[in-house]
Amino acid sequence: MSPLTDTPSWHALLAHREAMAGTTLEALWQRDPERGGALTFECAGIAVDFSKQRVDGETVKLLTALARERDVPAGISTLFAGEKVNVTEGRPALHMALRGDEHVSVDGKDVYPEIQGNRERMRVFAEAVRNGQWKGANGDAFTHVLALGIGGSSLGPRLVIEAMRGEADGPQVRFCSNVDAAEFDDAIRGLDPRTTLVVIASKTFTTQETMVNALAAREWIAGTLGEGAIARHFVAPTSNRSAAADFGLPDCNVFPFAEWVGGRYSLWSSVGLPIAIAIGTERFGRMLAGAHAADLEFRSDPLERNVPALLALFGIWNRDALGMATHAVLSYASRLESLPAYLQQLEMESNGKRVDREGRPVSFATCPVVWGGTETPGQHAFHQWLHQGTDAASCDFIVVAQPMGTRAIHHEILLSHACAQSEALMTGTDPGDPHRACPGNRVSTTLVLPKLDAYHLGALLAIYEHKVFVQSCVWGINAFDQFGVELGKTIASRILPAVQGANVPLHPATAHLLGIVRKLAGST
Ligand code: F6P
């Protein structure tokens, strides 16, 4: 495939950018007061209002033409057909199959029976933990789950369990991801080993942080209950059954998922086990159903009203034509506090790439920095930068229509702020004092969930997954590998013996830095 910047549609878009250069969002609204309706679309019950993007009908036409020239429709078919879209690792990316009901083949083998089997095993186990049939070694029902895992093996379950806090009626889940001992200590503080189930989630079952925490958990449980308790207290969602067996887990404690499920796309698999235990398998199923509904619409909607595709295309417009280097996710829902971190991995680990699928350096910007926060607290922290900083960021506002708590006034105020912020970013103000002026013309999209429930959360996450995929198609990059994370891991394993006192050769900069750390470690 030719580089993006060589395509006629890209050049047409750049010419259009010049034609739009002096046009503000306010001018676009004055020109077409109906643009709200024309630029709002729906996917799986979620309404997405793009009317505060610096685009008009012509922009949409040119962006969808670009997507067609970059073979996005064919890319979508290829993805869902189970073809090896992860070209560098020779694997499909078929996480959608985990939430669907279709027979899909990988290397000529129908994987649906295996998906169904894994789903059923997970269902039976999660319900057994919830109703006390699966007990600890001393016969106690589990009151807590210690969920170990990092990156995609943690961020999704953490986000969903927090979001569904109001409906969580199973054992409480504590997460531990970091290899910082304080995080482990905090995670087990107040827990009783007799009533704690440990879930070790790791696709590879080799990730250092997770393995070190798993050994600490094992020591903690076995210290009280003996080694014989491991088989009652530890389970592992993983693709590496033999490593789980080496850890001492019987096969029935291992909840496998396929190699073609990428880590950051794995919450739909057995990695979601803590979710199913916390909120029940019925709600977990509704999360899958919401995501599946979004999949179906993504596959069938024309690009002109295809929500994930439009999120992707307006993102590319903002990034590559309008030069915005950062993208903020603003959750107007306290329980979505982990959404920015989740999307950070999804977008930045997928599309933070500098070469195309053929390995050629790209000559345009790919994934922006994804960041964000929970609102309204963020309004009292970083929104100043959004309104008056020297860099313009694009923003996604996440709004929930139905009240999330018991007090109506809170929700009314929350909604008023969500609407006010996107309006303020768009209109700005000029009171005649440069310190108080806000330039406005800053773009945003607002995604409105009818309700913060499992179905719409599933749909929301699937929409973002597909946004990432469409962007990767247009940019011509592979969204499904993450080789950039390897170098640091290799260097850390080289440095560890030095940290532990061995005399090993170090880069002078690292030797210098370790010297500082050692000196301060010895100080009071
Ligand atoms: O280091 C990056 C990464 O490989 C992520 O892609 C993944 O989600 C995370 O580490 C955890 O990997 P695993 O599930 O194999 O422990």
Coordinates of C-alpha atoms and ligand atoms in Angstrom, one line a residue:
M1 CA 0.0 0.0 0.0
S2 CA 1.3 3.5 -0.9
P3 CA 2.1 5.9 2.0
L4 CA -1.0 7.9 3.1
T5 CA 0.5 11.2 2.1
D6 CA 0.9 10.0 -1.5
T7 CA -2.8 9.5 -2.0
P8 CA -5.1 11.8 -4.0
S9 CA -7.6 11.9 -1.1
W10 CA -5.0 13.1 1.3
H11 CA -4.1 16.0 -1.0
A12 CA -7.7 16.8 -1.5
L13 CA -8.1 17.0 2.3
L14 CA -5.1 19.3 2.7
A15 CA -6.5 21.6 0.1
H16 CA -9.8 21.5 2.0
R17 CA -8.0 22.4 5.2
E18 CA -6.6 25.5 3.5
A19 CA -10.1 26.4 2.3
M20 CA -11.4 25.9 5.9
A21 CA -8.5 27.7 7.6
G22 CA -10.3 30.9 8.6
T23 CA -13.6 29.1 9.5
T24 CA -14.3 28.9 13.2
L25 CA -16.7 26.4 14.9
E26 CA -18.9 29.3 15.7
A27 CA -19.0 30.3 12.0
L28 CA -19.9 26.7 11.1
W29 CA -22.8 26.8 13.5
Q30 CA -24.0 30.2 12.1
R31 CA -23.8 28.9 8.6
D32 CA -25.8 25.7 9.5
P33 CA -27.8 25.8 12.7
E34 CA -29.0 22.2 11.8
R35 CA -25.5 20.8 12.0
G36 CA -26.2 19.2 15.4
G37 CA -28.7 16.8 13.8
A38 CA -26.6 16.2 10.7
L39 CA -23.5 15.3 12.7
T40 CA -25.0 13.2 15.5
F41 CA -25.1 9.4 15.0
E42 CA -25.9 6.4 17.1
C43 CA -24.2 3.1 17.7
A44 CA -25.6 0.4 20.0
G45 CA -27.7 3.0 21.8
I46 CA -24.9 5.5 22.4
A47 CA -25.4 8.9 20.7
V48 CA -22.3 10.5 19.4
D49 CA -22.4 14.3 18.8
F50 CA -19.6 15.3 16.4
S51 CA -21.1 18.8 15.8
K52 CA -18.3 20.5 17.7
Q53 CA -15.6 19.1 15.4
R54 CA -14.2 21.6 12.9
V55 CA -15.7 19.9 10.0
D56 CA -18.5 20.4 7.4
G57 CA -20.2 18.1 4.9
E58 CA -17.3 18.4 2.5
T59 CA -14.9 17.3 5.2
V60 CA -16.9 14.2 5.9
K61 CA -17.0 13.5 2.2
L62 CA -13.3 13.8 1.8
L63 CA -12.5 11.8 5.0
T64 CA -14.8 9.0 3.9
A65 CA -13.2 9.1 0.5
L66 CA -9.8 8.8 2.1
A67 CA -11.0 5.8 4.2
R68 CA -12.2 4.1 1.0
E69 CA -9.0 4.8 -0.7
R70 CA -7.2 3.3 2.3
D71 CA -9.4 0.2 1.9
V72 CA -11.1 0.6 5.3
P73 CA -14.2 -1.4 4.3
A74 CA -12.0 -4.3 3.1
G75 CA -9.9 -4.0 6.2
I76 CA -13.0 -4.4 8.4
S77 CA -14.0 -7.6 6.4
T78 CA -10.5 -8.9 6.8
L79 CA -10.5 -8.3 10.5
F80 CA -13.8 -10.0 11.1
A81 CA -12.9 -12.9 8.8
G82 CA -10.1 -13.9 11.1
E83 CA -7.3 -13.1 8.7
K84 CA -3.9 -12.4 10.0
V85 CA -4.2 -8.6 10.3
N86 CA -1.3 -8.7 12.9
V87 CA 1.2 -9.0 10.1
T88 CA 4.4 -8.8 12.2
E89 CA 3.3 -11.6 14.6
G90 CA 1.3 -13.6 11.9
R91 CA -1.9 -13.6 14.0
P92 CA -5.6 -12.6 13.5
A93 CA -7.1 -10.1 16.0
L94 CA -10.4 -11.8 16.6
H95 CA -11.4 -10.5 20.0
M96 CA -14.9 -9.7 18.5
A97 CA -15.5 -13.4 18.2
L98 CA -15.5 -13.6 22.0
R99 CA -18.6 -11.6 22.2
G100 CA -20.3 -12.9 19.1
D101 CA -22.2 -15.9 18.1
E102 CA -20.6 -16.7 14.7
H103 CA -18.5 -19.5 13.5
V104 CA -15.1 -18.1 12.5
S105 CA -12.1 -20.1 11.3
V106 CA -8.5 -19.5 12.2
D107 CA -6.1 -21.6 10.1
G108 CA -9.1 -23.6 8.8
K109 CA -10.3 -24.5 12.2
D110 CA -13.7 -23.3 13.5
V111 CA -12.9 -21.5 16.8
Y112 CA -16.5 -21.0 17.9
P113 CA -16.8 -24.3 19.9
E114 CA -13.7 -23.5 21.8
I115 CA -14.9 -20.0 22.6
Q116 CA -18.2 -21.4 23.8
G117 CA -16.5 -24.0 25.9
N118 CA -14.2 -21.4 27.5
R119 CA -17.2 -19.1 28.2
E120 CA -19.2 -21.8 29.8
R121 CA -16.3 -22.9 32.1
M122 CA -15.8 -19.3 33.1
R123 CA -19.5 -18.9 33.8
V124 CA -19.7 -22.1 36.0
F125 CA -16.6 -21.1 38.0
A126 CA -17.6 -17.5 38.5
E127 CA -21.1 -18.5 39.7
A128 CA -19.6 -21.1 42.0
V129 CA -17.4 -18.5 43.6
R130 CA -20.3 -16.1 43.9
N131 CA -22.7 -18.6 45.5
G132 CA -20.0 -20.2 47.8
Q133 CA -19.9 -23.6 46.1
W134 CA -16.2 -23.1 45.3
K135 CA -14.6 -22.7 48.7
G136 CA -11.3 -21.9 50.2
A137 CA -9.0 -24.7 51.6
N138 CA -10.6 -24.4 55.0
G139 CA -14.2 -24.5 53.7
D140 CA -14.8 -20.8 53.8
A141 CA -16.7 -18.9 51.0
F142 CA -14.6 -16.3 49.2
T143 CA -15.3 -12.7 50.2
H144 CA -12.4 -11.2 48.2
V145 CA -10.6 -11.6 44.9
L146 CA -7.0 -10.4 44.6
A147 CA -6.7 -9.7 40.9
L148 CA -3.1 -9.8 39.7
G149 CA -2.2 -8.6 36.2
I150 CA -0.8 -5.6 34.3
G151 CA -1.7 -3.7 31.2
G152 CA -4.5 -5.4 29.3
S153 CA -4.6 -8.1 31.9
S154 CA -5.8 -5.5 34.4
L155 CA -7.0 -2.2 33.0
G156 CA -10.2 -3.6 31.4
P157 CA -11.4 -5.6 34.5
R158 CA -10.5 -2.6 36.7
L159 CA -12.5 -0.2 34.6
V160 CA -15.6 -2.3 34.3
I161 CA -15.7 -3.3 38.0
E162 CA -15.3 0.4 39.0
A163 CA -18.0 1.4 36.5
M164 CA -20.4 -1.2 37.7
R165 CA -19.7 -0.5 41.4
G166 CA -23.4 0.3 41.9
E167 CA -24.3 -3.2 40.8
A168 CA -21.4 -5.3 42.2
D169 CA -23.0 -7.9 44.4
G170 CA -20.2 -10.6 44.4
P171 CA -16.9 -10.8 46.3
Q172 CA -15.0 -7.6 46.4
V173 CA -12.1 -7.3 43.9
R174 CA -8.7 -5.7 44.8
F175 CA -6.3 -5.1 42.0
C176 CA -2.5 -5.3 42.1
S177 CA -0.5 -4.5 39.0
N178 CA 2.7 -2.8 39.9
V179 CA 5.9 -4.4 41.1
D180 CA 6.0 -1.8 43.8
A181 CA 5.8 -3.8 47.0
A182 CA 3.7 -1.0 48.6
E183 CA 1.0 -1.8 46.1
F184 CA 1.0 -5.4 47.0
D185 CA 0.9 -4.6 50.7
D186 CA -2.0 -2.2 50.2
A187 CA -3.9 -4.7 48.1
I188 CA -3.8 -7.5 50.8
R189 CA -4.1 -5.2 53.8
G190 CA -7.1 -6.3 55.8
L191 CA -7.7 -9.4 53.6
D192 CA -7.9 -12.9 55.1
P193 CA -6.0 -15.6 53.1
R194 CA -8.8 -18.1 54.0
T195 CA -11.4 -16.0 52.2
T196 CA -9.3 -14.6 49.3
L197 CA -9.2 -16.0 45.8
V198 CA -6.2 -15.0 43.7
V199 CA -6.7 -14.5 40.0
I200 CA -3.4 -14.4 38.1
A201 CA -4.2 -12.9 34.7
S202 CA -1.4 -13.0 32.2
K203 CA -1.6 -13.9 28.5
T204 CA 2.0 -14.9 28.4
F205 CA 2.3 -16.0 32.1
T206 CA 5.9 -14.6 31.9
T207 CA 5.3 -10.9 32.7
Q208 CA 7.7 -10.0 35.4
E209 CA 5.5 -7.8 37.5
T210 CA 2.6 -10.2 37.5
M211 CA 4.9 -13.2 38.2
V212 CA 6.6 -11.5 41.1
N213 CA 3.2 -10.5 42.6
A214 CA 1.9 -14.1 42.0
L215 CA 4.8 -15.5 44.0
A216 CA 4.2 -13.0 46.8
A217 CA 0.5 -14.0 46.9
R218 CA 1.5 -17.6 46.9
E219 CA 3.8 -17.1 49.9
W220 CA 1.0 -15.1 51.6
I221 CA -1.7 -17.8 51.1
A222 CA 0.6 -20.8 51.6
G223 CA 2.1 -19.1 54.7
T224 CA -1.3 -19.5 56.4
L225 CA -2.9 -22.4 54.7
G226 CA -0.1 -24.5 53.4
E227 CA 1.0 -25.3 49.8
G228 CA -2.0 -27.6 49.5
A229 CA -4.3 -24.6 49.5
I230 CA -2.9 -23.3 46.2
A231 CA -5.3 -25.4 44.1
R232 CA -8.3 -23.9 45.9
H233 CA -7.1 -20.3 46.1
F234 CA -5.4 -19.6 42.7
V235 CA -6.8 -19.5 39.2
A236 CA -5.2 -18.2 36.0
P237 CA -6.7 -16.7 32.8
T238 CA -3.9 -17.3 30.4
S239 CA -2.8 -18.4 26.9
N240 CA 0.2 -20.2 28.4
R241 CA -1.2 -23.3 30.0
S242 CA 2.1 -25.0 30.6
A243 CA 3.6 -22.0 32.5
A244 CA 0.5 -22.0 34.7
A245 CA 1.0 -25.7 35.3
D246 CA 4.6 -25.0 36.2
F247 CA 3.4 -22.5 38.8
G248 CA 1.5 -25.5 40.3
L249 CA -2.0 -24.9 39.0
P250 CA -4.1 -27.9 38.0
D251 CA -5.5 -27.7 34.5
C252 CA -9.0 -27.1 35.9
N253 CA -7.8 -23.9 37.5
V254 CA -6.6 -22.5 34.2
F255 CA -9.0 -20.5 32.1
P256 CA -7.4 -20.4 28.6
F257 CA -7.9 -17.9 25.8
A258 CA -6.5 -18.0 22.3
E259 CA -3.3 -16.4 21.0
W260 CA -5.4 -14.3 18.7
V261 CA -6.7 -12.3 21.6
G262 CA -4.4 -9.3 22.0
G263 CA -3.6 -8.3 25.6
R264 CA -5.3 -4.9 25.4
Y265 CA -8.4 -6.6 23.8
S266 CA -8.7 -9.3 26.3
L267 CA -11.3 -8.2 28.8
W268 CA -13.9 -10.1 26.8
S269 CA -12.0 -13.4 27.4
S270 CA -11.3 -15.2 30.6
V271 CA -9.3 -12.2 31.6
G272 CA -12.7 -10.8 32.5
L273 CA -13.1 -13.5 35.2
P274 CA -12.9 -10.9 38.1
I275 CA -15.7 -9.0 36.4
A276 CA -17.9 -12.0 36.2
I277 CA -17.2 -12.8 39.8
A278 CA -17.9 -9.2 41.0
I279 CA -21.0 -8.5 39.0
G280 CA -22.2 -11.9 37.9
T281 CA -22.1 -13.7 34.6
E282 CA -25.5 -12.4 33.5
R283 CA -24.2 -8.8 33.6
F284 CA -20.9 -9.9 32.1
G285 CA -23.0 -11.4 29.2
R286 CA -24.8 -8.1 28.8
M287 CA -21.4 -6.4 28.5
L288 CA -20.5 -8.8 25.7
A289 CA -23.9 -8.2 24.1
G290 CA -23.4 -4.4 24.0
A291 CA -20.0 -4.9 22.4
H292 CA -21.4 -7.3 19.9
A293 CA -24.2 -4.8 19.0
A294 CA -21.5 -2.2 18.3
D295 CA -19.5 -4.8 16.2
L296 CA -22.6 -5.5 14.1
E297 CA -23.2 -1.8 13.4
F298 CA -19.5 -1.2 12.7
R299 CA -19.5 -3.9 10.1
S300 CA -22.7 -2.8 8.4
D301 CA -23.1 1.0 8.7
P302 CA -21.8 3.1 5.8
L303 CA -18.8 5.1 6.6
E304 CA -20.8 8.3 6.5
R305 CA -22.7 7.3 9.6
N306 CA -20.4 4.7 11.1
V307 CA -19.6 5.9 14.6
P308 CA -16.2 4.1 15.2
A309 CA -15.1 5.1 11.7
L310 CA -16.1 8.7 12.1
L311 CA -14.4 8.9 15.5
A312 CA -11.3 7.6 13.8
L313 CA -11.5 9.9 10.8
F314 CA -12.2 13.1 12.8
G315 CA -9.3 12.0 15.0
I316 CA -7.0 11.8 11.9
W317 CA -8.3 15.2 10.7
N318 CA -7.4 16.7 14.1
R319 CA -4.1 15.0 14.3
D320 CA -2.8 15.2 10.8
A321 CA -4.6 18.1 9.2
L322 CA -5.1 20.4 12.2
G323 CA -1.9 19.3 14.1
M324 CA -3.3 18.4 17.5
A325 CA -0.8 16.3 19.4
T326 CA -3.0 15.4 22.3
H327 CA -6.4 14.0 22.9
A328 CA -8.2 14.3 26.2
V329 CA -10.9 11.9 27.4
L330 CA -13.2 13.6 29.9
S331 CA -15.5 11.3 31.8
Y332 CA -18.5 13.0 33.3
A333 CA -19.0 9.9 35.5
S334 CA -17.0 9.3 38.6
R335 CA -17.2 5.5 38.1
L336 CA -15.5 5.9 34.8
E337 CA -12.3 7.2 36.4
S338 CA -10.2 4.5 34.8
L339 CA -11.5 5.1 31.3
P340 CA -8.6 7.4 30.3
A341 CA -6.0 4.9 31.5
Y342 CA -7.8 2.1 29.6
L343 CA -8.0 4.1 26.4
Q344 CA -4.4 5.2 26.8
Q345 CA -3.2 1.6 26.5
L346 CA -5.8 0.8 23.8
E347 CA -4.9 3.7 21.6
M348 CA -1.2 4.4 22.4
E349 CA 0.0 0.8 22.6
S350 CA -1.9 0.0 19.4
N351 CA -1.2 3.0 17.2
G352 CA 1.9 4.5 18.8
K353 CA 3.9 3.4 15.7
R354 CA 6.4 5.0 13.5
V355 CA 6.6 2.6 10.6
D356 CA 3.9 1.3 8.3
R357 CA 2.9 -2.4 7.9
E358 CA 5.7 -2.8 5.4
G359 CA 8.3 -1.4 7.8
R360 CA 8.8 2.0 6.1
P361 CA 9.0 5.1 8.3
V362 CA 5.8 7.1 8.1
S363 CA 5.9 10.8 7.1
F364 CA 2.9 11.9 9.2
A365 CA 1.9 11.8 12.8
T366 CA 0.2 8.7 14.2
C367 CA -1.5 8.3 17.6
P368 CA -1.7 11.4 19.7
V369 CA -1.0 11.4 23.4
V370 CA -4.2 10.1 25.0
W371 CA -4.9 11.5 28.5
G372 CA -7.8 12.7 30.5
G373 CA -9.6 12.6 33.8
T374 CA -12.8 12.5 35.7
E375 CA -15.0 15.5 35.7
T376 CA -15.8 17.8 37.3
P377 CA -12.6 17.5 39.4
G378 CA -10.5 17.9 36.2
Q379 CA -12.2 21.2 35.6
H380 CA -10.5 22.4 38.7
A381 CA -7.1 21.1 37.6
F382 CA -6.2 20.9 33.9
H383 CA -9.1 22.5 32.1
Q384 CA -7.3 25.9 32.4
W385 CA -4.8 24.4 30.0
L386 CA -7.6 23.2 27.7
H387 CA -9.1 26.7 27.6
Q388 CA -6.1 29.0 27.5
G389 CA -3.0 26.9 26.9
T390 CA -0.8 27.4 23.9
D391 CA -1.7 23.9 22.5
A392 CA -5.1 22.9 21.3
A393 CA -6.2 19.4 22.2
S394 CA -9.2 17.5 20.9
C395 CA -11.5 16.2 23.6
D396 CA -14.0 13.3 24.0
F397 CA -16.7 14.1 26.5
I398 CA -18.3 11.0 28.0
V399 CA -21.7 11.8 29.4
V400 CA -24.4 9.5 31.0
A401 CA -28.0 10.6 30.4
Q402 CA -29.6 8.8 33.3
P403 CA -28.7 9.8 36.9
M404 CA -26.0 7.6 38.4
G405 CA -26.7 8.1 42.0
T406 CA -29.6 8.8 44.2
R407 CA -29.6 12.6 44.2
A408 CA -31.1 14.3 41.2
I409 CA -29.5 17.7 41.9
H410 CA -26.0 16.2 41.6
H411 CA -26.8 14.8 38.2
E412 CA -28.3 18.0 36.9
I413 CA -25.3 20.0 38.0
L414 CA -22.9 17.4 36.4
L415 CA -24.8 17.6 33.1
S416 CA -24.7 21.4 33.1
H417 CA -21.0 21.3 33.5
A418 CA -20.5 18.7 30.7
C419 CA -22.5 20.9 28.3
A420 CA -20.9 24.1 29.5
Q421 CA -17.3 22.9 29.0
S422 CA -17.8 21.8 25.4
E423 CA -19.6 25.1 24.7
A424 CA -16.9 27.1 26.4
L425 CA -14.1 25.3 24.5
M426 CA -16.0 26.1 21.3
T427 CA -17.1 29.7 21.8
G428 CA -14.4 31.0 23.9
T429 CA -14.8 34.6 25.2
D430 CA -13.2 37.9 24.6
P431 CA -13.9 40.3 27.5
G432 CA -11.2 42.8 26.4
D433 CA -8.6 41.6 28.8
P434 CA -6.0 39.2 27.4
H435 CA -5.7 37.4 30.8
R436 CA -9.4 36.6 30.8
A437 CA -9.8 35.8 27.1
C438 CA -10.3 32.3 25.9
P439 CA -9.7 31.8 22.2
G440 CA -12.4 29.1 21.7
N441 CA -12.6 27.2 18.5
R442 CA -11.4 24.1 20.4
V443 CA -12.9 20.9 19.2
S444 CA -14.7 18.1 21.0
T445 CA -17.0 15.1 20.5
T446 CA -19.6 14.1 23.1
L447 CA -20.6 10.5 23.5
V448 CA -23.8 10.1 25.4
L449 CA -24.6 6.8 27.1
P450 CA -28.3 6.4 28.0
K451 CA -27.2 4.6 31.2
L452 CA -24.0 3.5 32.9
D453 CA -24.7 -0.2 32.6
A454 CA -22.9 -3.3 31.4
Y455 CA -24.5 -3.2 27.9
H456 CA -23.5 0.4 27.1
L457 CA -20.1 0.1 28.7
G458 CA -19.4 -2.9 26.5
A459 CA -20.6 -1.0 23.5
L460 CA -18.5 2.0 24.4
L461 CA -15.3 0.0 24.6
A462 CA -16.0 -1.8 21.3
I463 CA -16.6 1.5 19.6
Y464 CA -13.1 2.7 20.7
E465 CA -11.5 -0.6 19.7
H466 CA -12.9 -0.1 16.2
K467 CA -11.9 3.5 16.1
V468 CA -8.3 2.4 16.7
F469 CA -8.5 -0.2 14.0
V470 CA -9.9 2.2 11.4
Q471 CA -7.1 4.7 12.2
S472 CA -4.5 1.9 11.8
C473 CA -6.0 1.1 8.4
V474 CA -5.8 4.8 7.2
W475 CA -2.3 5.2 8.6
G476 CA -1.3 1.9 7.1
I477 CA 0.2 0.6 10.4
N478 CA -0.2 -2.6 12.5
A479 CA -2.4 -1.9 15.5
F480 CA -1.8 -5.3 17.1
D481 CA 1.9 -5.6 18.0
Q482 CA 3.8 -3.6 20.7
F483 CA 7.5 -4.2 20.2
G484 CA 8.3 -0.8 21.6
V485 CA 7.8 -2.1 25.1
E486 CA 10.4 -4.8 24.8
L487 CA 13.6 -2.8 24.9
G488 CA 13.0 -1.4 28.4
K489 CA 12.2 -4.9 29.7
T490 CA 15.5 -6.3 28.3
I491 CA 17.6 -3.5 29.8
A492 CA 15.9 -3.8 33.2
S493 CA 16.8 -7.5 33.3
R494 CA 20.4 -6.5 32.6
I495 CA 20.4 -3.8 35.3
L496 CA 18.7 -5.9 38.1
P497 CA 21.8 -7.8 39.1
A498 CA 23.6 -4.4 39.5
V499 CA 20.7 -3.1 41.7
Q500 CA 21.2 -6.3 43.7
G501 CA 24.9 -5.5 44.2
A502 CA 26.6 -7.6 41.4
N503 CA 29.4 -6.1 39.5
V504 CA 28.0 -6.0 36.0
P505 CA 28.9 -3.6 33.1
L506 CA 26.5 -0.7 33.0
H507 CA 26.0 2.3 30.7
P508 CA 27.8 5.2 32.4
A509 CA 24.5 7.1 32.6
T510 CA 22.9 4.2 34.4
A511 CA 25.9 3.7 36.7
H512 CA 25.7 7.4 37.6
L513 CA 21.9 7.3 38.3
L514 CA 22.2 4.1 40.4
G515 CA 25.0 5.9 42.3
I516 CA 22.6 8.7 43.2
V517 CA 19.9 6.2 44.3
R518 CA 22.3 4.2 46.4
K519 CA 23.6 7.3 48.2
L520 CA 20.0 8.5 49.0
A521 CA 19.0 4.9 50.0
G522 CA 21.6 5.1 52.7
S523 CA 20.6 8.6 53.9
T524 CA 18.1 9.4 56.6
Ligands
F6P1 O1 4.2 -5.0 28.0 C1 3.1 -4.8 27.3 C2 2.1 -5.9 27.4 O2 2.5 -7.0 26.6 C3 0.7 -5.6 27.1 O3 0.4 -5.6 25.7 C4 -0.1 -6.5 27.9 O4 -1.4 -6.1 28.0 C5 0.7 -6.6 29.2 O5 2.0 -6.4 28.8 C6 0.5 -7.8 30.0 O6 0.9 -8.9 29.4 P1 0.5 -10.3 29.9 O7 -1.0 -10.4 29.9 O8 1.2 -11.3 29.0 O9 1.0 -10.5 31.3

